[in-house]
PDB file of C-alpha atoms and ligand atoms in Angstrom:
ATOM      1  CA  MET X1357      -2.224 -17.992   0.901  1.00 80.00           C
ATOM      2  CA  ILE X1358      -2.229 -17.981  -2.872  1.00 91.00           C
ATOM      3  CA  PRO X1359       0.164 -15.535  -4.609  1.00 94.00           C
ATOM      4  CA  ALA X1360      -1.189 -12.574  -6.575  1.00 95.00           C
ATOM      5  CA  PRO X1361      -1.341 -13.285 -10.347  1.00 96.00           C
ATOM      6  CA  PHE X1362       1.973 -13.124 -12.224  1.00 97.00           C
ATOM      7  CA  ASP X1363       3.478 -13.935 -15.605  1.00 98.00           C
ATOM      8  CA  TYR X1364       6.271 -16.468 -15.959  1.00 98.00           C
ATOM      9  CA  ALA X1365       9.165 -16.623 -18.408  1.00 98.00           C
ATOM     10  CA  ARG X1366      12.088 -19.036 -18.440  1.00 98.00           C
ATOM     11  CA  ALA X1367      15.389 -17.442 -19.467  1.00 98.00           C
ATOM     12  CA  GLY X1368      17.834 -19.555 -21.466  1.00 97.00           C
ATOM     13  CA  SER X1369      20.768 -17.218 -20.824  1.00 98.00           C
ATOM     14  CA  VAL X1370      21.783 -14.328 -18.571  1.00 98.00           C
ATOM     15  CA  GLU X1371      21.373 -11.945 -21.526  1.00 98.00           C
ATOM     16  CA  GLU X1372      17.798 -13.141 -22.071  1.00 98.00           C
ATOM     17  CA  ALA X1373      17.063 -12.745 -18.358  1.00 98.00           C
ATOM     18  CA  ILE X1374      18.354  -9.148 -18.426  1.00 98.00           C
ATOM     19  CA  SER X1375      16.242  -8.369 -21.484  1.00 98.00           C
ATOM     20  CA  LEU X1376      13.111  -9.847 -19.839  1.00 98.00           C
ATOM     21  CA  LEU X1377      13.787  -7.876 -16.633  1.00 98.00           C
ATOM     22  CA  GLY X1378      14.154  -4.715 -18.716  1.00 97.00           C
ATOM     23  CA  SER X1379      10.765  -5.306 -20.355  1.00 97.00           C
ATOM     24  CA  ASP X1380       8.858  -5.100 -17.048  1.00 97.00           C
ATOM     25  CA  PRO X1381       9.924  -2.913 -14.099  1.00 95.00           C
ATOM     26  CA  ASP X1382       8.045  -5.173 -11.650  1.00 97.00           C
ATOM     27  CA  ALA X1383       9.631  -8.415 -12.865  1.00 98.00           C
ATOM     28  CA  LYS X1384      11.808 -10.430 -10.492  1.00 98.00           C
ATOM     29  CA  VAL X1385      14.407 -13.133 -10.941  1.00 98.00           C
ATOM     30  CA  LEU X1386      13.398 -16.608  -9.737  1.00 98.00           C
ATOM     31  CA  ALA X1387      16.352 -18.824  -8.711  1.00 98.00           C
ATOM     32  CA  GLY X1388      15.684 -21.568  -6.131  1.00 98.00           C
ATOM     33  CA  GLY X1389      12.392 -19.936  -5.138  1.00 98.00           C
ATOM     34  CA  HIS X1390      12.902 -20.764  -1.451  1.00 97.00           C
ATOM     35  CA  SER X1391      12.679 -17.151  -0.287  1.00 97.00           C
ATOM     36  CA  LEU X1392      10.740 -15.491  -3.098  1.00 98.00           C
ATOM     37  CA  LEU X1393       7.860 -17.974  -3.346  1.00 97.00           C
ATOM     38  CA  PRO X1394       7.084 -17.945   0.416  1.00 96.00           C
ATOM     39  CA  ALA X1395       7.118 -14.116   0.266  1.00 97.00           C
ATOM     40  CA  MET X1396       4.710 -14.219  -2.697  1.00 97.00           C
ATOM     41  CA  ARG X1397       2.393 -16.611  -0.894  1.00 97.00           C
ATOM     42  CA  LEU X1398       2.270 -14.137   2.010  1.00 96.00           C
ATOM     43  CA  ARG X1399       1.775 -11.350  -0.581  1.00 95.00           C
ATOM     44  CA  ILE X1400       4.769  -9.502   0.869  1.00 93.00           C
ATOM     45  CA  ALA X1401       6.177  -9.712  -2.691  1.00 96.00           C
ATOM     46  CA  ARG X1402       3.931  -9.200  -5.727  1.00 97.00           C
ATOM     47  CA  PRO X1403       6.116  -9.325  -8.840  1.00 98.00           C
ATOM     48  CA  SER X1404       4.197  -8.995 -12.104  1.00 98.00           C
ATOM     49  CA  MET X1405       6.541 -11.464 -13.833  1.00 98.00           C
ATOM     50  CA  LEU X1406       8.975 -14.147 -12.685  1.00 98.00           C
ATOM     51  CA  VAL X1407      12.087 -14.525 -14.809  1.00 98.00           C
ATOM     52  CA  ASP X1408      13.235 -18.075 -14.086  1.00 98.00           C
ATOM     53  CA  ILE X1409      17.020 -18.434 -14.320  1.00 98.00           C
ATOM     54  CA  GLY X1410      17.013 -21.819 -12.585  1.00 96.00           C
ATOM     55  CA  ARG X1411      18.057 -23.772 -15.682  1.00 95.00           C
ATOM     56  CA  ILE X1412      20.981 -21.616 -16.817  1.00 97.00           C
ATOM     57  CA  ALA X1413      23.505 -24.395 -16.251  1.00 93.00           C
ATOM     58  CA  ASP X1414      26.623 -22.270 -16.762  1.00 95.00           C
ATOM     59  CA  LEU X1415      25.766 -20.209 -13.644  1.00 98.00           C
ATOM     60  CA  SER X1416      26.433 -23.219 -11.391  1.00 98.00           C
ATOM     61  CA  TYR X1417      30.119 -23.837 -10.590  1.00 98.00           C
ATOM     62  CA  VAL X1418      32.823 -23.480  -7.951  1.00 98.00           C
ATOM     63  CA  ARG X1419      36.378 -22.969  -9.229  1.00 98.00           C
ATOM     64  CA  GLU X1420      39.744 -21.589  -8.194  1.00 98.00           C
ATOM     65  CA  ASP X1421      40.518 -18.336 -10.005  1.00 97.00           C
ATOM     66  CA  GLY X1422      43.940 -16.916  -9.087  1.00 97.00           C
ATOM     67  CA  ASP X1423      43.907 -15.811  -5.463  1.00 95.00           C
ATOM     68  CA  ARG X1424      40.101 -16.083  -5.323  1.00 98.00           C
ATOM     69  CA  ILE X1425      37.421 -18.738  -5.571  1.00 98.00           C
ATOM     70  CA  ALA X1426      34.611 -18.036  -8.009  1.00 98.00           C
ATOM     71  CA  ILE X1427      31.151 -19.385  -7.175  1.00 99.00           C
ATOM     72  CA  GLY X1428      28.388 -19.227  -9.780  1.00 98.00           C
ATOM     73  CA  ALA X1429      25.284 -17.507  -8.446  1.00 98.00           C
ATOM     74  CA  LEU X1430      23.055 -20.504  -9.167  1.00 98.00           C
ATOM     75  CA  THR X1431      25.195 -22.941  -7.198  1.00 98.00           C
ATOM     76  CA  ARG X1432      22.884 -24.705  -4.744  1.00 98.00           C
ATOM     77  CA  HIS X1433      23.712 -24.613  -1.033  1.00 98.00           C
ATOM     78  CA  HIS X1434      24.288 -28.402  -1.129  1.00 98.00           C
ATOM     79  CA  ASP X1435      26.910 -28.038  -3.860  1.00 98.00           C
ATOM     80  CA  VAL X1436      28.602 -25.125  -2.053  1.00 98.00           C
ATOM     81  CA  ALA X1437      28.768 -27.229   1.122  1.00 98.00           C
ATOM     82  CA  ASN X1438      30.315 -30.143  -0.750  1.00 98.00           C
ATOM     83  CA  ALA X1439      32.715 -28.268  -3.056  1.00 98.00           C
ATOM     84  CA  GLU X1440      36.209 -29.603  -2.307  1.00 98.00           C
ATOM     85  CA  VAL X1441      37.867 -26.397  -3.446  1.00 98.00           C
ATOM     86  CA  LEU X1442      35.912 -24.448  -0.816  1.00 98.00           C
ATOM     87  CA  GLN X1443      36.397 -27.084   1.873  1.00 98.00           C
ATOM     88  CA  GLN X1444      40.153 -26.783   1.324  1.00 98.00           C
ATOM     89  CA  LEU X1445      40.635 -23.085   0.504  1.00 98.00           C
ATOM     90  CA  CYS X1446      37.708 -21.210   2.088  1.00 98.00           C
ATOM     91  CA  PRO X1447      36.145 -23.682   4.519  1.00 98.00           C
ATOM     92  CA  ILE X1448      33.870 -21.219   6.329  1.00 98.00           C
ATOM     93  CA  VAL X1449      31.702 -20.836   3.194  1.00 98.00           C
ATOM     94  CA  ALA X1450      31.284 -24.596   2.726  1.00 98.00           C
ATOM     95  CA  HIS X1451      30.602 -25.078   6.432  1.00 98.00           C
ATOM     96  CA  ALA X1452      28.012 -22.273   6.650  1.00 98.00           C
ATOM     97  CA  ALA X1453      26.185 -23.500   3.519  1.00 98.00           C
ATOM     98  CA  GLY X1454      25.884 -26.897   5.186  1.00 98.00           C
ATOM     99  CA  GLN X1455      24.094 -25.292   8.158  1.00 97.00           C
ATOM    100  CA  ILE X1456      21.287 -23.735   6.076  1.00 98.00           C
ATOM    101  CA  GLY X1457      17.784 -25.099   6.668  1.00 97.00           C
ATOM    102  CA  ASP X1458      17.277 -28.771   5.833  1.00 97.00           C
ATOM    103  CA  PRO X1459      18.364 -30.984   2.895  1.00 97.00           C
ATOM    104  CA  GLN X1460      15.405 -29.892   0.743  1.00 97.00           C
ATOM    105  CA  VAL X1461      16.233 -26.202   1.228  1.00 98.00           C
ATOM    106  CA  ARG X1462      19.918 -26.877   0.521  1.00 98.00           C
ATOM    107  CA  HIS X1463      19.106 -28.735  -2.696  1.00 98.00           C
ATOM    108  CA  MET X1464      16.915 -25.901  -4.038  1.00 98.00           C
ATOM    109  CA  GLY X1465      18.269 -22.644  -2.549  1.00 98.00           C
ATOM    110  CA  THR X1466      21.178 -20.922  -4.281  1.00 98.00           C
ATOM    111  CA  ILE X1467      24.044 -18.817  -2.988  1.00 98.00           C
ATOM    112  CA  GLY X1468      23.063 -16.022  -5.406  1.00 98.00           C
ATOM    113  CA  GLY X1469      19.484 -16.069  -4.119  1.00 98.00           C
ATOM    114  CA  SER X1470      20.728 -15.817  -0.529  1.00 98.00           C
ATOM    115  CA  VAL X1471      22.864 -12.800  -1.413  1.00 98.00           C
ATOM    116  CA  ALA X1472      20.322 -11.031  -3.667  1.00 98.00           C
ATOM    117  CA  HIS X1473      17.502 -11.522  -1.151  1.00 98.00           C
ATOM    118  CA  GLY X1474      19.436  -9.419   1.393  1.00 97.00           C
ATOM    119  CA  ASP X1475      17.858 -11.089   4.407  1.00 97.00           C
ATOM    120  CA  PRO X1476      19.722 -10.032   7.588  1.00 98.00           C
ATOM    121  CA  ALA X1477      18.808 -13.442   9.077  1.00 97.00           C
ATOM    122  CA  GLY X1478      20.513 -15.360   6.231  1.00 98.00           C
ATOM    123  CA  ASP X1479      23.622 -17.371   7.065  1.00 98.00           C
ATOM    124  CA  LEU X1480      25.786 -16.747   4.001  1.00 98.00           C
ATOM    125  CA  PRO X1481      25.506 -12.934   3.658  1.00 98.00           C
ATOM    126  CA  SER X1482      27.357 -12.214   6.927  1.00 98.00           C
ATOM    127  CA  VAL X1483      29.988 -14.855   6.116  1.00 98.00           C
ATOM    128  CA  LEU X1484      30.573 -13.190   2.740  1.00 98.00           C
ATOM    129  CA  LEU X1485      30.684  -9.779   4.417  1.00 98.00           C
ATOM    130  CA  ALA X1486      33.370 -10.999   6.838  1.00 98.00           C
ATOM    131  CA  LEU X1487      35.329 -12.366   3.877  1.00 98.00           C
ATOM    132  CA  ASP X1488      35.165  -9.068   1.934  1.00 97.00           C
ATOM    133  CA  ALA X1489      33.621 -11.013  -0.952  1.00 98.00           C
ATOM    134  CA  GLY X1490      32.897  -9.452  -4.323  1.00 98.00           C
ATOM    135  CA  PHE X1491      29.535  -9.805  -6.084  1.00 98.00           C
ATOM    136  CA  VAL X1492      29.527  -9.777  -9.889  1.00 98.00           C
ATOM    137  CA  ALA X1493      26.389  -8.242 -11.404  1.00 98.00           C
ATOM    138  CA  GLN X1494      25.517  -8.248 -15.108  1.00 98.00           C
ATOM    139  CA  GLY X1495      23.108  -5.696 -16.552  1.00 98.00           C
ATOM    140  CA  PRO X1496      22.188  -4.163 -19.915  1.00 98.00           C
ATOM    141  CA  THR X1497      25.352  -2.055 -20.031  1.00 97.00           C
ATOM    142  CA  GLY X1498      27.844  -4.686 -18.884  1.00 98.00           C
ATOM    143  CA  THR X1499      29.310  -6.281 -15.801  1.00 98.00           C
ATOM    144  CA  ARG X1500      30.444  -4.744 -12.508  1.00 98.00           C
ATOM    145  CA  THR X1501      31.752  -6.112  -9.214  1.00 98.00           C
ATOM    146  CA  VAL X1502      30.243  -4.740  -6.011  1.00 98.00           C
ATOM    147  CA  ALA X1503      32.140  -5.144  -2.727  1.00 98.00           C
ATOM    148  CA  ALA X1504      30.145  -6.936  -0.027  1.00 98.00           C
ATOM    149  CA  THR X1505      30.681  -3.962   2.301  1.00 97.00           C
ATOM    150  CA  GLY X1506      28.591  -1.735  -0.004  1.00 97.00           C
ATOM    151  CA  PHE X1507      26.095  -4.330  -1.225  1.00 98.00           C
ATOM    152  CA  PHE X1508      23.511  -4.701   1.559  1.00 98.00           C
ATOM    153  CA  THR X1509      21.738  -1.340   1.704  1.00 98.00           C
ATOM    154  CA  SER X1510      18.637  -1.934   3.877  1.00 98.00           C
ATOM    155  CA  LEU X1511      16.145  -4.614   4.907  1.00 97.00           C
ATOM    156  CA  PHE X1512      15.839  -6.949   1.872  1.00 97.00           C
ATOM    157  CA  GLU X1513      17.475  -4.180  -0.219  1.00 97.00           C
ATOM    158  CA  THR X1514      20.754  -4.473  -2.078  1.00 98.00           C
ATOM    159  CA  ALA X1515      22.850  -2.520  -4.561  1.00 98.00           C
ATOM    160  CA  LEU X1516      21.529  -4.684  -7.439  1.00 98.00           C
ATOM    161  CA  ALA X1517      19.525  -2.728 -10.030  1.00 98.00           C
ATOM    162  CA  PRO X1518      16.120  -4.203 -10.996  1.00 97.00           C
ATOM    163  CA  ASP X1519      17.483  -5.252 -14.407  1.00 97.00           C
ATOM    164  CA  GLU X1520      20.736  -6.758 -13.109  1.00 98.00           C
ATOM    165  CA  VAL X1521      21.440 -10.444 -12.561  1.00 98.00           C
ATOM    166  CA  LEU X1522      23.924 -11.513  -9.909  1.00 98.00           C
ATOM    167  CA  THR X1523      26.176 -13.966 -11.741  1.00 98.00           C
ATOM    168  CA  GLU X1524      29.131 -14.744  -9.483  1.00 98.00           C
ATOM    169  CA  ILE X1525      30.351 -14.536  -5.888  1.00 98.00           C
ATOM    170  CA  ARG X1526      34.121 -14.148  -5.453  1.00 98.00           C
ATOM    171  CA  VAL X1527      35.757 -15.042  -2.142  1.00 98.00           C
ATOM    172  CA  PRO X1528      39.405 -14.948  -1.038  1.00 97.00           C
ATOM    173  CA  LYS X1529      41.292 -18.020   0.053  1.00 97.00           C
ATOM    174  CA  ALA X1530      40.926 -18.012   3.835  1.00 96.00           C
ATOM    175  CA  THR X1531      42.429 -20.930   5.686  1.00 95.00           C
ATOM    176  CA  ALA X1532      44.317 -19.126   8.471  1.00 94.00           C
ATOM    177  CA  GLY X1533      41.621 -19.343  11.132  1.00 96.00           C
ATOM    178  CA  TRP X1534      37.854 -19.069  11.118  1.00 98.00           C
ATOM    179  CA  SER X1535      34.727 -19.762  13.102  1.00 98.00           C
ATOM    180  CA  PHE X1536      31.010 -19.909  12.304  1.00 98.00           C
ATOM    181  CA  MET X1537      28.537 -19.790  15.196  1.00 98.00           C
ATOM    182  CA  LYS X1538      24.820 -20.195  14.517  1.00 98.00           C
ATOM    183  CA  PHE X1539      22.592 -20.063  17.578  1.00 98.00           C
ATOM    184  CA  GLN X1540      19.183 -21.581  16.846  1.00 95.00           C
ATOM    185  CA  ARG X1541      16.307 -22.788  18.989  1.00 92.00           C
ATOM    186  CA  ARG X1542      15.863 -26.065  17.083  1.00 91.00           C
ATOM    187  CA  ALA X1543      18.038 -27.921  14.576  1.00 88.00           C
ATOM    188  CA  GLN X1544      17.426 -26.578  11.026  1.00 88.00           C
ATOM    189  CA  ASP X1545      15.961 -23.259  12.268  1.00 93.00           C
ATOM    190  CA  TRP X1546      17.127 -19.861  11.114  1.00 96.00           C
ATOM    191  CA  ALA X1547      19.747 -18.224  13.358  1.00 97.00           C
ATOM    192  CA  VAL X1548      18.517 -16.248  16.356  1.00 98.00           C
ATOM    193  CA  VAL X1549      21.985 -14.685  16.063  1.00 98.00           C
ATOM    194  CA  GLY X1550      24.918 -15.793  13.914  1.00 98.00           C
ATOM    195  CA  VAL X1551      28.609 -14.868  14.001  1.00 98.00           C
ATOM    196  CA  SER X1552      31.359 -15.426  11.436  1.00 98.00           C
ATOM    197  CA  ALA X1553      34.993 -14.705  12.235  1.00 98.00           C
ATOM    198  CA  VAL X1554      37.803 -14.876   9.683  1.00 98.00           C
ATOM    199  CA  ARG X1555      41.465 -14.057  10.261  1.00 96.00           C
ATOM    200  CA  ALA X1556      42.639 -11.482   7.730  1.00 90.00           C
ATOM    201  CA  ASN X1557      45.525  -9.016   7.371  1.00 81.00           C
ATOM    202  CA  GLY X1558      46.932  -9.821  10.805  1.00 83.00           C
ATOM    203  CA  GLY X1559      43.550  -9.149  12.473  1.00 91.00           C
ATOM    204  CA  VAL X1560      40.084 -10.584  12.283  1.00 97.00           C
ATOM    205  CA  HIS X1561      36.913  -9.770  10.348  1.00 98.00           C
ATOM    206  CA  VAL X1562      33.632 -10.450  12.126  1.00 98.00           C
ATOM    207  CA  GLY X1563      30.221 -10.709  10.433  1.00 98.00           C
ATOM    208  CA  LEU X1564      26.894 -10.705  12.293  1.00 98.00           C
ATOM    209  CA  THR X1565      23.588 -12.337  11.300  1.00 98.00           C
ATOM    210  CA  ASN X1566      20.223 -11.071  12.558  1.00 98.00           C
ATOM    211  CA  MET X1567      21.617  -8.093  14.494  1.00 98.00           C
ATOM    212  CA  GLY X1568      20.136  -5.285  12.369  1.00 98.00           C
ATOM    213  CA  LEU X1569      18.400  -4.385   9.113  1.00 98.00           C
ATOM    214  CA  THR X1570      21.302  -5.817   7.098  1.00 98.00           C
ATOM    215  CA  PRO X1571      24.104  -8.285   7.695  1.00 98.00           C
ATOM    216  CA  LEU X1572      26.690  -6.336   9.712  1.00 98.00           C
ATOM    217  CA  ARG X1573      30.406  -6.206  10.459  1.00 98.00           C
ATOM    218  CA  ALA X1574      31.319  -5.972  14.168  1.00 98.00           C
ATOM    219  CA  VAL X1575      33.650  -3.033  13.614  1.00 98.00           C
ATOM    220  CA  GLY X1576      34.234  -2.400  17.333  1.00 98.00           C
ATOM    221  CA  VAL X1577      35.347  -6.003  17.854  1.00 98.00           C
ATOM    222  CA  GLU X1578      37.684  -5.843  14.867  1.00 98.00           C
ATOM    223  CA  GLU X1579      39.246  -2.618  16.193  1.00 97.00           C
ATOM    224  CA  ALA X1580      39.668  -4.102  19.665  1.00 98.00           C
ATOM    225  CA  VAL X1581      41.374  -7.258  18.352  1.00 97.00           C
ATOM    226  CA  GLY X1582      43.613  -5.096  16.124  1.00 96.00           C
ATOM    227  CA  GLY X1583      44.577  -3.131  19.247  1.00 96.00           C
ATOM    228  CA  GLY X1584      45.594  -6.304  21.084  1.00 96.00           C
ATOM    229  CA  ALA X1585      42.467  -6.943  23.202  1.00 97.00           C
ATOM    230  CA  ASP X1586      41.806 -10.502  24.361  1.00 97.00           C
ATOM    231  CA  PRO X1587      38.640 -12.262  23.046  1.00 98.00           C
ATOM    232  CA  ALA X1588      36.520 -11.512  26.131  1.00 98.00           C
ATOM    233  CA  SER X1589      37.336  -7.782  26.133  1.00 98.00           C
ATOM    234  CA  ALA X1590      36.903  -7.491  22.353  1.00 98.00           C
ATOM    235  CA  ALA X1591      33.585  -9.379  22.452  1.00 98.00           C
ATOM    236  CA  ALA X1592      32.187  -6.876  24.965  1.00 98.00           C
ATOM    237  CA  ARG X1593      31.925  -4.478  21.973  1.00 98.00           C
ATOM    238  CA  ALA X1594      29.993  -6.966  19.784  1.00 98.00           C
ATOM    239  CA  ASP X1595      26.661  -5.117  19.915  1.00 98.00           C
ATOM    240  CA  GLU X1596      28.099  -1.681  19.107  1.00 98.00           C
ATOM    241  CA  GLY X1597      26.306  -0.190  16.101  1.00 97.00           C
ATOM    242  CA  THR X1598      23.692  -2.966  15.964  1.00 98.00           C
ATOM    243  CA  ALA X1599      19.888  -2.725  16.078  1.00 98.00           C
ATOM    244  CA  PRO X1600      18.736  -6.293  16.715  1.00 98.00           C
ATOM    245  CA  PRO X1601      15.116  -7.302  16.121  1.00 97.00           C
ATOM    246  CA  ASP X1602      12.732  -7.929  18.987  1.00 97.00           C
ATOM    247  CA  ASP X1603      10.609 -10.930  18.007  1.00 95.00           C
ATOM    248  CA  ALA X1604       9.194 -14.275  19.098  1.00 93.00           C
ATOM    249  CA  PHE X1605      12.649 -15.882  18.802  1.00 94.00           C
ATOM    250  CA  GLY X1606      14.351 -13.450  21.184  1.00 95.00           C
ATOM    251  CA  SER X1607      14.181  -9.913  22.523  1.00 98.00           C
ATOM    252  CA  ALA X1608      16.651  -7.274  21.345  1.00 98.00           C
ATOM    253  CA  GLU X1609      18.204  -7.296  24.821  1.00 98.00           C
ATOM    254  CA  TYR X1610      18.659 -11.091  24.670  1.00 98.00           C
ATOM    255  CA  ARG X1611      20.316 -10.823  21.260  1.00 98.00           C
ATOM    256  CA  ARG X1612      22.694  -8.106  22.510  1.00 98.00           C
ATOM    257  CA  GLN X1613      23.836 -10.446  25.287  1.00 98.00           C
ATOM    258  CA  LEU X1614      23.928 -13.507  23.024  1.00 98.00           C
ATOM    259  CA  VAL X1615      26.063 -11.844  20.364  1.00 98.00           C
ATOM    260  CA  LYS X1616      28.770 -11.062  22.933  1.00 98.00           C
ATOM    261  CA  VAL X1617      28.903 -14.700  24.011  1.00 98.00           C
ATOM    262  CA  LEU X1618      29.026 -15.981  20.426  1.00 98.00           C
ATOM    263  CA  VAL X1619      31.678 -13.461  19.359  1.00 98.00           C
ATOM    264  CA  ARG X1620      33.900 -14.427  22.302  1.00 98.00           C
ATOM    265  CA  ARG X1621      33.592 -18.108  21.386  1.00 98.00           C
ATOM    266  CA  ALA X1622      34.210 -17.349  17.705  1.00 98.00           C
ATOM    267  CA  LEU X1623      37.343 -15.312  18.487  1.00 98.00           C
ATOM    268  CA  GLU X1624      38.667 -18.050  20.753  1.00 98.00           C
ATOM    269  CA  GLU X1625      38.201 -20.534  17.926  1.00 97.00           C
ATOM    270  CA  ALA X1626      39.504 -18.380  15.049  1.00 97.00           C
ATOM    271  CA  LEU X1627      42.495 -16.697  16.655  1.00 95.00           C
ATOM    272  CA  PRO X1628      45.786 -18.490  17.454  1.00 85.00           C
TER     273      PRO X1628
HETATM  274  C1  FAD D2231      11.992 -23.781   5.243  1.00 65.44           C
HETATM  275  C2  FAD D2231      13.134 -22.861   4.890  1.00 65.44           C
HETATM  276  C3  FAD D2231      14.222 -22.777   5.758  1.00 65.44           C
HETATM  277  C4  FAD D2231      15.280 -21.929   5.469  1.00 65.44           C
HETATM  278  N1  FAD D2231      16.329 -21.852   6.339  1.00 65.44           N
HETATM  279  C5  FAD D2231      17.357 -21.032   6.087  1.00 65.44           C
HETATM  280  C6  FAD D2231      18.452 -20.929   6.990  1.00 65.44           C
HETATM  281  O1  FAD D2231      18.527 -21.589   8.013  1.00 65.44           O
HETATM  282  N2  FAD D2231      19.446 -20.064   6.668  1.00 65.44           N
HETATM  283  C7  FAD D2231      19.438 -19.319   5.516  1.00 65.44           C
HETATM  284  O2  FAD D2231      20.375 -18.555   5.285  1.00 65.44           O
HETATM  285  N3  FAD D2231      18.428 -19.415   4.636  1.00 65.44           N
HETATM  286  C8  FAD D2231      17.397 -20.248   4.885  1.00 65.44           C
HETATM  287  N4  FAD D2231      16.368 -20.339   3.990  1.00 65.44           N
HETATM  288  C9  FAD D2231      16.400 -19.518   2.755  1.00 65.44           C
HETATM  289  C10 FAD D2231      17.151 -20.236   1.660  1.00 65.44           C
HETATM  290  O3  FAD D2231      18.540 -20.213   1.922  1.00 65.44           O
HETATM  291  C11 FAD D2231      16.898 -19.570   0.294  1.00 65.44           C
HETATM  292  O4  FAD D2231      17.192 -20.530  -0.640  1.00 65.44           O
HETATM  293  C12 FAD D2231      17.687 -18.349  -0.032  1.00 65.44           C
HETATM  294  O5  FAD D2231      17.520 -17.337   0.941  1.00 65.44           O
HETATM  295  C13 FAD D2231      17.255 -17.749  -1.373  1.00 65.44           C
HETATM  296  O6  FAD D2231      17.780 -18.484  -2.417  1.00 65.44           O
HETATM  297  P1  FAD D2231      16.874 -18.896  -3.632  1.00 65.44           P
HETATM  298  O7  FAD D2231      17.794 -19.430  -4.676  1.00 65.44           O
HETATM  299  O8  FAD D2231      15.824 -19.808  -3.138  1.00 65.44           O
HETATM  300  O9  FAD D2231      16.300 -17.488  -4.134  1.00 65.44           O
HETATM  301  P2  FAD D2231      14.845 -17.071  -4.615  1.00 65.44           P
HETATM  302  O10 FAD D2231      13.852 -17.344  -3.553  1.00 65.44           O
HETATM  303  O11 FAD D2231      14.587 -17.600  -5.969  1.00 65.44           O
HETATM  304  O12 FAD D2231      15.091 -15.471  -4.727  1.00 65.44           O
HETATM  305  C14 FAD D2231      15.268 -14.675  -3.589  1.00 65.44           C
HETATM  306  C15 FAD D2231      15.425 -13.204  -4.044  1.00 65.44           C
HETATM  307  O13 FAD D2231      16.671 -13.009  -4.705  1.00 65.44           O
HETATM  308  C16 FAD D2231      16.462 -12.601  -6.078  1.00 65.44           C
HETATM  309  N5  FAD D2231      17.450 -13.352  -6.859  1.00 65.44           N
HETATM  310  C17 FAD D2231      17.720 -14.676  -6.767  1.00 65.44           C
HETATM  311  N6  FAD D2231      18.764 -14.998  -7.541  1.00 65.44           N
HETATM  312  C18 FAD D2231      19.156 -13.852  -8.147  1.00 65.44           C
HETATM  313  C19 FAD D2231      20.195 -13.538  -9.068  1.00 65.44           C
HETATM  314  N7  FAD D2231      21.083 -14.472  -9.484  1.00 65.44           N
HETATM  315  N8  FAD D2231      20.322 -12.260  -9.495  1.00 65.44           N
HETATM  316  C20 FAD D2231      19.443 -11.291  -9.051  1.00 65.44           C
HETATM  317  N9  FAD D2231      18.457 -11.542  -8.177  1.00 65.44           N
HETATM  318  C21 FAD D2231      18.309 -12.808  -7.724  1.00 65.44           C
HETATM  319  C22 FAD D2231      15.013 -12.938  -6.400  1.00 65.44           C
HETATM  320  O14 FAD D2231      14.471 -12.062  -7.367  1.00 65.44           O
HETATM  321  C23 FAD D2231      14.362 -12.734  -5.034  1.00 65.44           C
HETATM  322  O15 FAD D2231      14.109 -11.371  -4.808  1.00 65.44           O
HETATM  323  C24 FAD D2231      15.284 -21.164   4.257  1.00 65.44           C
HETATM  324  C25 FAD D2231      14.187 -21.258   3.381  1.00 65.44           C
HETATM  325  C26 FAD D2231      13.120 -22.094   3.689  1.00 65.44           C
HETATM  326  C27 FAD D2231      11.976 -22.176   2.718  1.00 65.44           C
END
C-alpha cells in the first residue's frame, strides 16, 4: 500500500530534530526506516511529518567510556556487529546485531531505531534488557538516562516522549559468560522466540524476545539460578509472567514450551 500523505524534514542536528518534533505533535523520527516505513505502508503508522535524523553523523559511534560502552543511536546493525570494542568487551550485543534480518536490513537499520520502536519481537531490545543497559534521551529541557527495565512500557510503546530523541545506548562490559538463542523458521526470519542470558553479579540475567507485549526479563529463572537451581530446573520457570502471542509462526502454547528449551540451552552455555 501507499503511505498516507506526510511532510518531510531533514534535521542537521539533534537540537534541530527536537525543535521539529516540538512543532508537530504527530511528527516522528525517521532513522533507518526499516520498521517505520513498512508500518506507514500498511497505514498502521500515519505520522504527519517525518523528521529524518539519518545523516546526523555524530550519532554513529561505538566507544569505551569508563566501565561502559557507549553506542550512538544511529549506529547501523552492521557496524554494531563489527565493532571490535563490542566483540571484545560486550560480545552478546555484537553477536545479536549480526543475527538481525539480512545484510540490507543490517546496513540500514539502527540500534536506536530498534530500541525506540519497542517491538517485542526485536532481537536487540531483550539483549539490552538482560544487560541492564541505559538509554540516553535528549529533549527540549535536556538529557536523561532511562534504565532498560523501565523503558519498554507496552506494545510498540516506550518511555520516550514524542519530542525526545534517543541519542545513546550504554551497556556494561560483559565478558563473563553469555548466550544468545534465536529460534527462527527460516534463516534471516524474525525470532519465533529469542533468549539472551548474561552472567552478572554472581547470577544471571535473562531477556526474552517475543514472549509478551514488551521484551521481558525471565525473573523466575533468575531467582532460581540465584537460589542454586540447575539449568533444567531453572528453565522450567521460563514462561512465568509471560503472555506469548498466538500467530502463524507459533501458538502461545508452543512458545511456552520453546522458551523453556531455549532458556535451558542458554543457561548451559552462559554459566560455568
Ligand atoms: C525485512 C526486514 C527484516 C527484519 N528482521 C529483523 C530481525 O530479524 N530482527 C530485528 O530485531 N529486527 C528486524 N527488522 C527491523 C530492523 O532491525 C529495523 O531496522 C529496526 O527495528 C528499526 O530501526 P530503524 O533504524 O530502521 O528505525 P526506523 O524504522 O527509522 O524507526 C522505528 C521507530 O523508532 C523511532 N526512532 C528511530 N530512531 C529514533 C531515535 N534515535 N530517537 C527516537 N525515536 C526513534 C521512529 O520514530 C519509529 O517510530 C527487520 C526489518 C525488515 C524490513
